[in-house]
XYZ file of C-alpha atoms in Angstrom:
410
model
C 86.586 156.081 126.853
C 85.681 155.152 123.137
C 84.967 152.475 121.371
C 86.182 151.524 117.587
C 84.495 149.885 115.141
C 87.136 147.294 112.647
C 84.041 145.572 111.259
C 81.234 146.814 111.093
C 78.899 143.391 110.440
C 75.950 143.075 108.653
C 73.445 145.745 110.053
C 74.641 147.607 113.067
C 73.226 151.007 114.667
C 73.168 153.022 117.756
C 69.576 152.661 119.771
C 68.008 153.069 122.972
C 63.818 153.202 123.789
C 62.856 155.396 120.907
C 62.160 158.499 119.920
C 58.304 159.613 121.690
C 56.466 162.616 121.551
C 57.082 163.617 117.933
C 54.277 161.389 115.968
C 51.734 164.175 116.146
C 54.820 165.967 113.597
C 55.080 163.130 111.671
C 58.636 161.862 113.463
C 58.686 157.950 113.666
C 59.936 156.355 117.236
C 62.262 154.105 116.110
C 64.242 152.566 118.962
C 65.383 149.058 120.083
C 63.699 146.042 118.010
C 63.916 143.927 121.106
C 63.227 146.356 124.340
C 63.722 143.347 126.638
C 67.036 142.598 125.393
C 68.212 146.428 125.354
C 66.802 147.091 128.718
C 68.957 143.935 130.291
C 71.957 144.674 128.934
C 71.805 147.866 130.229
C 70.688 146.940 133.789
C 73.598 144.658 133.519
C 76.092 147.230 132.979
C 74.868 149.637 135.439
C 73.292 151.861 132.596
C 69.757 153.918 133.025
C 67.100 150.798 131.007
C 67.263 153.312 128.118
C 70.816 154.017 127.781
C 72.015 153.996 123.980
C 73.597 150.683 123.085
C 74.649 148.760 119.936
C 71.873 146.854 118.125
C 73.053 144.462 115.485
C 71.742 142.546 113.041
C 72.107 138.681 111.571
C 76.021 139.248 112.078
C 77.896 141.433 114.030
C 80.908 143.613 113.825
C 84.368 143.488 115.311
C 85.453 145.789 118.010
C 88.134 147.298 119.968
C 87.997 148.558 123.070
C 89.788 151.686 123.797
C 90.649 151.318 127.591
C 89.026 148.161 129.858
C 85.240 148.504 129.491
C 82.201 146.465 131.228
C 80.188 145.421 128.672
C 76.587 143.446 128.486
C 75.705 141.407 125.588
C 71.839 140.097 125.420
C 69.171 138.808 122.541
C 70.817 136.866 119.620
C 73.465 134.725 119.717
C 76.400 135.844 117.296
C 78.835 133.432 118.624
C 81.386 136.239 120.667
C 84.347 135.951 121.192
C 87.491 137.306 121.840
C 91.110 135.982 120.668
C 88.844 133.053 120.208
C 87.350 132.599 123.823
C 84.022 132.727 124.021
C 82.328 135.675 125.840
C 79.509 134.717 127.572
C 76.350 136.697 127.713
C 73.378 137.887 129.672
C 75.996 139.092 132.334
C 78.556 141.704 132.566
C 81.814 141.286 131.057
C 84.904 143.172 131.879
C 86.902 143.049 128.980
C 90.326 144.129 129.174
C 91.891 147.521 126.861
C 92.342 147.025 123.227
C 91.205 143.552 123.229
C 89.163 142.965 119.611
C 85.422 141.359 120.450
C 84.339 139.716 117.379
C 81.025 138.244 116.094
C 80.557 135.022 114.511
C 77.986 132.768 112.823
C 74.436 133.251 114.129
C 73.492 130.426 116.330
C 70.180 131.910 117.001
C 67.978 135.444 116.907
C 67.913 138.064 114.569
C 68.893 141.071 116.909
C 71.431 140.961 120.061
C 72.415 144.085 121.875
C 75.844 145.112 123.351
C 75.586 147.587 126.429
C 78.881 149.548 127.532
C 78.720 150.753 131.034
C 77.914 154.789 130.299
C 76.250 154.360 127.363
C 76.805 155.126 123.639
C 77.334 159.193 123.847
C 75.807 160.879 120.531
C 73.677 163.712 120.657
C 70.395 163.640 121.239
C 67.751 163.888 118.634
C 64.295 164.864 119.564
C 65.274 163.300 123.130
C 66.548 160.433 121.881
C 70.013 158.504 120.296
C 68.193 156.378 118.042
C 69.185 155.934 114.675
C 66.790 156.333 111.938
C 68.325 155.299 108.920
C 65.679 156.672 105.912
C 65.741 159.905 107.253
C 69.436 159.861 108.465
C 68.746 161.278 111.804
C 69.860 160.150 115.057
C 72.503 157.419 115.682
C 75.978 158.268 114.692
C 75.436 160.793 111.630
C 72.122 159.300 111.133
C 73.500 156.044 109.778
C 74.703 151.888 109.852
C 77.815 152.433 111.861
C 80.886 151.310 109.481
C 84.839 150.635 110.137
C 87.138 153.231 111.346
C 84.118 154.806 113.399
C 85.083 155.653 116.993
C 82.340 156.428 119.309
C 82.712 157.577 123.012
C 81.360 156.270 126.392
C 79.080 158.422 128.958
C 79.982 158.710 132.556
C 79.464 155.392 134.438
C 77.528 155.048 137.116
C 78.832 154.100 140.419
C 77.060 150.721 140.736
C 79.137 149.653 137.741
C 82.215 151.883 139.008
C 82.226 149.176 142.339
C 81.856 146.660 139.953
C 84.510 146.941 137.363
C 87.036 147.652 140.504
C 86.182 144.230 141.568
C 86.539 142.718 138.599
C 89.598 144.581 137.364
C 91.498 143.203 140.855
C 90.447 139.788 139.930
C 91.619 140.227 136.214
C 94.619 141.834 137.429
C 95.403 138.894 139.915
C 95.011 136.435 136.600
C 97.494 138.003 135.014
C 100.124 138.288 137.753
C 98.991 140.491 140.378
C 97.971 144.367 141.211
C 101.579 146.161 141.039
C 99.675 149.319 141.921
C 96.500 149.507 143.900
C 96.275 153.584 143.868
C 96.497 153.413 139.662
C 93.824 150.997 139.843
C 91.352 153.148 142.162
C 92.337 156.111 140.049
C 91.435 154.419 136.800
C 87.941 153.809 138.302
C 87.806 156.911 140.247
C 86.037 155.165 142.846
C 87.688 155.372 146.363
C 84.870 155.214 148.882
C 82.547 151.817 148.794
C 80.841 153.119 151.956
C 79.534 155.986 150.132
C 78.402 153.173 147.264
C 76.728 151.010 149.868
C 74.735 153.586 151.594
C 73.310 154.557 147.861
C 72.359 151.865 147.121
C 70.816 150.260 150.855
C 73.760 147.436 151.283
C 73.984 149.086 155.026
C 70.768 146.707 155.606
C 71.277 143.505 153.981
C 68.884 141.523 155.980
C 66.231 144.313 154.616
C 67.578 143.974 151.170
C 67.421 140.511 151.144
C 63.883 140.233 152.464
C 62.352 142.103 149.473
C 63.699 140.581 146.398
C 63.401 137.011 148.106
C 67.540 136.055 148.145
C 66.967 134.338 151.379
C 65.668 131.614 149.084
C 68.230 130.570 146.483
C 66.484 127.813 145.190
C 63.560 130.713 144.212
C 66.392 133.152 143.195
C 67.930 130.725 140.527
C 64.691 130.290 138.691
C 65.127 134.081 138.020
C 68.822 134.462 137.609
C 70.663 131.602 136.307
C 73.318 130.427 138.271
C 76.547 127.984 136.977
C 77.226 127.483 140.470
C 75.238 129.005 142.898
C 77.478 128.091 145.765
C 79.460 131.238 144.289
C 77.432 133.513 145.035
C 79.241 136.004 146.779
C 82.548 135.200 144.544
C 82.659 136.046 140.970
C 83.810 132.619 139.518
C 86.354 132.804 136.148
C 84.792 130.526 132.914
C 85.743 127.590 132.078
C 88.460 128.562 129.158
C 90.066 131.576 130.222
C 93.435 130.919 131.819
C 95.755 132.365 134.002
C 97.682 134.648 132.275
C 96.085 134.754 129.366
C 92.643 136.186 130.301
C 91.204 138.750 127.738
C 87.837 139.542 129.773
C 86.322 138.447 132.620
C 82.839 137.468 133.819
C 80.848 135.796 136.543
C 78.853 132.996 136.857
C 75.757 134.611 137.591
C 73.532 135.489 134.732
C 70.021 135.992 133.482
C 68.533 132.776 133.208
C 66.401 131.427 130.710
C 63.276 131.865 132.728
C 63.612 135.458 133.369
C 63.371 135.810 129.465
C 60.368 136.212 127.722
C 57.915 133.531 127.369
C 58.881 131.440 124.015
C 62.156 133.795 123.726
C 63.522 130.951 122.120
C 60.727 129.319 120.680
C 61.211 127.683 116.954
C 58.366 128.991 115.407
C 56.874 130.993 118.332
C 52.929 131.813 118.969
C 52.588 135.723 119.721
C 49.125 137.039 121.015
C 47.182 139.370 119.955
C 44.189 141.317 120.179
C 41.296 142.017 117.898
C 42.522 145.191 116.003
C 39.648 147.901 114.780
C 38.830 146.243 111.293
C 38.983 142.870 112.524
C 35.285 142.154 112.302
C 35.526 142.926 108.331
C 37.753 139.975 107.526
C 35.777 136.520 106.080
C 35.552 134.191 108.927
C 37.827 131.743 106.529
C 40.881 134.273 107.163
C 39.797 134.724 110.464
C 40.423 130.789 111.180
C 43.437 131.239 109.121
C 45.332 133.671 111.244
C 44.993 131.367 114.206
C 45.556 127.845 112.750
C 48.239 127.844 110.549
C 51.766 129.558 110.909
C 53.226 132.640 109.023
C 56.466 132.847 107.343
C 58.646 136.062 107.666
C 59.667 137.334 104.027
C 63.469 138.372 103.197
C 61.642 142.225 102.278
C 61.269 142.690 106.128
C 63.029 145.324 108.082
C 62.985 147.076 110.712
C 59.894 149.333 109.358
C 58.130 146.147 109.048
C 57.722 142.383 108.921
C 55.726 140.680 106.236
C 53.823 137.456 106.069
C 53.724 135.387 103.744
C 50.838 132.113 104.239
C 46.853 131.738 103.076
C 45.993 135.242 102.338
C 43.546 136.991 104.207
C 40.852 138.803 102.973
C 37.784 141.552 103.400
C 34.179 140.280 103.000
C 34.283 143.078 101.065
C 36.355 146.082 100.391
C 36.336 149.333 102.934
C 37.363 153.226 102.566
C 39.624 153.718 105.255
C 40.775 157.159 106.605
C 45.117 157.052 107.816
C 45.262 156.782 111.111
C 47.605 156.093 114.356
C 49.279 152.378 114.127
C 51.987 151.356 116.935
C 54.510 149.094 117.174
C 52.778 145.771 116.325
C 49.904 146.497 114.764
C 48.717 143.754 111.776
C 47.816 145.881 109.040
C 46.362 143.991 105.277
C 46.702 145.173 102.160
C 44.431 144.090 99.388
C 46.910 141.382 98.168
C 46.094 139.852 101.462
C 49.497 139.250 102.936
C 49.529 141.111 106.155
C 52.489 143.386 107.201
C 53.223 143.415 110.963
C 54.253 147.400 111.766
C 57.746 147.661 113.930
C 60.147 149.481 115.583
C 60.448 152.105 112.275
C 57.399 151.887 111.305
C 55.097 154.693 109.911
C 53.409 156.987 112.096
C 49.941 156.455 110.340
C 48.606 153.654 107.974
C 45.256 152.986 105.615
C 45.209 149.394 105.205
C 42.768 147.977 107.553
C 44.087 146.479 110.985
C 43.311 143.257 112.221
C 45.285 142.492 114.751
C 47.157 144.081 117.297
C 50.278 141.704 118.923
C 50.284 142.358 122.717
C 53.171 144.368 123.839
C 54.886 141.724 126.124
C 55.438 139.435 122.902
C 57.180 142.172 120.719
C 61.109 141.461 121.927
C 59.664 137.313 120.576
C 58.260 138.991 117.578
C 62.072 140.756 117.317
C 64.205 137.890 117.054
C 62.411 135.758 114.197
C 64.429 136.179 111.565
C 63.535 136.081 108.051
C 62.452 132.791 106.350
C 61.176 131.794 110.015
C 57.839 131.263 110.878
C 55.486 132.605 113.614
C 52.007 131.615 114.732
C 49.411 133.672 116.388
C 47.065 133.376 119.255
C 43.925 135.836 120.225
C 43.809 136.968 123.835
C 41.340 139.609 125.397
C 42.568 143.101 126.014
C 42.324 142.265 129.907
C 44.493 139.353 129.464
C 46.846 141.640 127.320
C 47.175 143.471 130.181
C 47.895 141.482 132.594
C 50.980 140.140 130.322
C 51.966 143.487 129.958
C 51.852 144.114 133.928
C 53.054 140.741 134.602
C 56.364 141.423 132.290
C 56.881 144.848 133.673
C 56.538 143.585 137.471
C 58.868 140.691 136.438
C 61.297 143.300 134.700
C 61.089 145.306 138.002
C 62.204 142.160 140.098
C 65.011 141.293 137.339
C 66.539 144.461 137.855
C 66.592 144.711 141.451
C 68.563 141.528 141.601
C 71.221 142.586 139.099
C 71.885 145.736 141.318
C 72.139 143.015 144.341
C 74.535 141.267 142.392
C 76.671 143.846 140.853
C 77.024 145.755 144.357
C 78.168 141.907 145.813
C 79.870 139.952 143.356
């Protein structure tokens, strides 16, 4: 089961959740820009949340697909498509073997994620698949994945086994009909759906159903988007494919704009923040300006960080600062006054002082503003930052035991 790269687009690389543990040596964590987006498409696809997947940026590449794969796509839109159908995301896809999926024009986001059920297989690193591209470790040989690369599936789990069987009858019926049922169970190597169900607690639906609330649909589709929720128990096919001439298919269940983060899609989002350590050493002029007027991203942002460009911000006067820890997020201003917001591959320690510190449930927002976008910002107390960040797990929780409902039924 592989994978092979024919374009590889503007920025693409292998990532999961990041490489922890190794700061204290001086080993950034790298990992997924947009965690939220990462984690769903893997959910989707039947994947552990941390599974390696394909993170691409501004444009993505063009791939073929060794042998029929289930495949998530979540975060940007890059305009997929295949043989020029659309392929929808925020869902699983089953695309069919050595179909091409190719990336277009960016409609919106900086960062979207393609999950294929398994997982990308490279070694680990440190305990982790991430690519870190300055010091060339991780990933596939450390680097930007480019054409001719073929990289290779994990096993599947069985959630997604059941699932592509399903979906691979229903793609086989579009195109004229199962001519042997034994090849297909083979393919899957899945022959025993009891054995699924009773992993997995189908054997109890009414129990099932009672916890993640599905005996209210009318609750369930403010979670999961549904095209037609009357469908719920039958996979639906999109409006474009055709019989005969059906590339990939998909259902009409997906994750629905309100299971996304707050202001996902906002133009010109407001991300919150706390007070970081040297906040109360800023002028009370830049502290007014951080909060009341928005922030442009510069085109010399990366993944290591994002920087601002606005009203500069400054000290009331200057301070000796010793290096120290800095995470994902934290607002860091150097003297010029232009603060730099620390991501995904960012340093392990910094000097500058630190004024703010964006709350860890707005970081997959933070993720997809792309350069020559703006952002605004908006204090919140470190209780309140909590509660977002308990709130968003708890919501994450819920997400995901609705997806395994789904994939096990649809």
């Amino acid at each position: 089961m592989s994978l092979e790269i024919i374009k590889p687009g503007l920025l693409t690389t292998i990532q999961d959740r990041g490489r922890f543990g190794y700061q204290l040596q001086g080993v950034i964590v790298s990992g997924a820009m947009d965690s939220f987006a990462l984690r769903t498409a893997n959910v989707l696809t039947g994947n552990d949340q941390g599974a390696a997947a394909l993170e691409m940026t501004m444009r993505g590449p063009a791939i073929r697909f060794e042998i029929d794969t289930l495949i998530a796509i979540c975060g940007g839109d890059f305009s997929p498509s295949i043989r020029g159908q659309r392929v929808p995301m925020w869902r699983p896809v089953l695309i069919r073997a050595q179909e091409v999926l190719e990336f277009g024009p960016c409609v919106w986001g900086a960062r979207a994620y393609l999950a294929v059920a398994g997982g990308i297989d490279v070694p680990l690193v440190m305990q982790s698949r991430s690519t870190y591209l300055r010091a060339g470790v991780g990933g596939h040989e450390g680097r930007a994945l480019k054409a001719g690369d073929v990289l290779r599936f994990g096993a599947i789990s069985d959630v997604a086994a059941a699932y592509m069987r399903r979906s691979r009858v229903r793609l086989l019926d579009e195109l004229g009909g199962i001519n042997d049922q034994r090849e297909l169970d083979g393919h899957i190597d899945l022959d025993d759906l009891s054995k699924l169900d009773g992993q997995i607690g189908l054997d109890d639906h009414s129990e099932l159903d009672g916890q993640i609330g599905l005996d209210d649909h009318s609750k369930l589709d403010k979670r999961i988007g549904l095209d037609h929720p009357n469908e719920f128990n039958r996979p639906t096919m999109l409006s474009g494919q055709s019989k005969g001439n059906t590339p990939f298919v998909a259902p009409s269940w997906f994750v629905g704009y309100t299971s996304r983060p707050v202001a996902y899609e906002a133009k010109e989002p407001i991300v919150r923040f706390v007070k970081g350590r040297e906040y109360n050493c800023f002028t009370e002029d830049s502290k007014t300006y951080l909060t009341s007027q928005p922030f442009r991203i510069s085109p010399h942002s990366d993944r290591m960080g994002y920087r601002l460009q606005g009203e500069a911000l400054h000290l009331i006067e200057p301070v000796e600062l010793i290096s120290e820890a800095v995470s994902f997020g934290t607002v860091q201003v150097p003297p010029e006054g232009n603060p730099i917001i620390l991501m995904a591959d960012r340093q392990t320690v910094g000097g500058y002082p630190k004024m703010a510190q964006i709350v860890s449930a707005d970081l997959p927002v933070l993720a997809q503003v792309k350069p020559g976008e703006s952002v605004r910002f908006a204090e919140i107390t470190f209780e309140q930052a909590e509660q977002l960040y308990m709130d968003a797990e708890f919501s994450f929780m819920h997400l995901v035991n609705m997806i395994g409902l789904y994939l096990a039924k649809s």
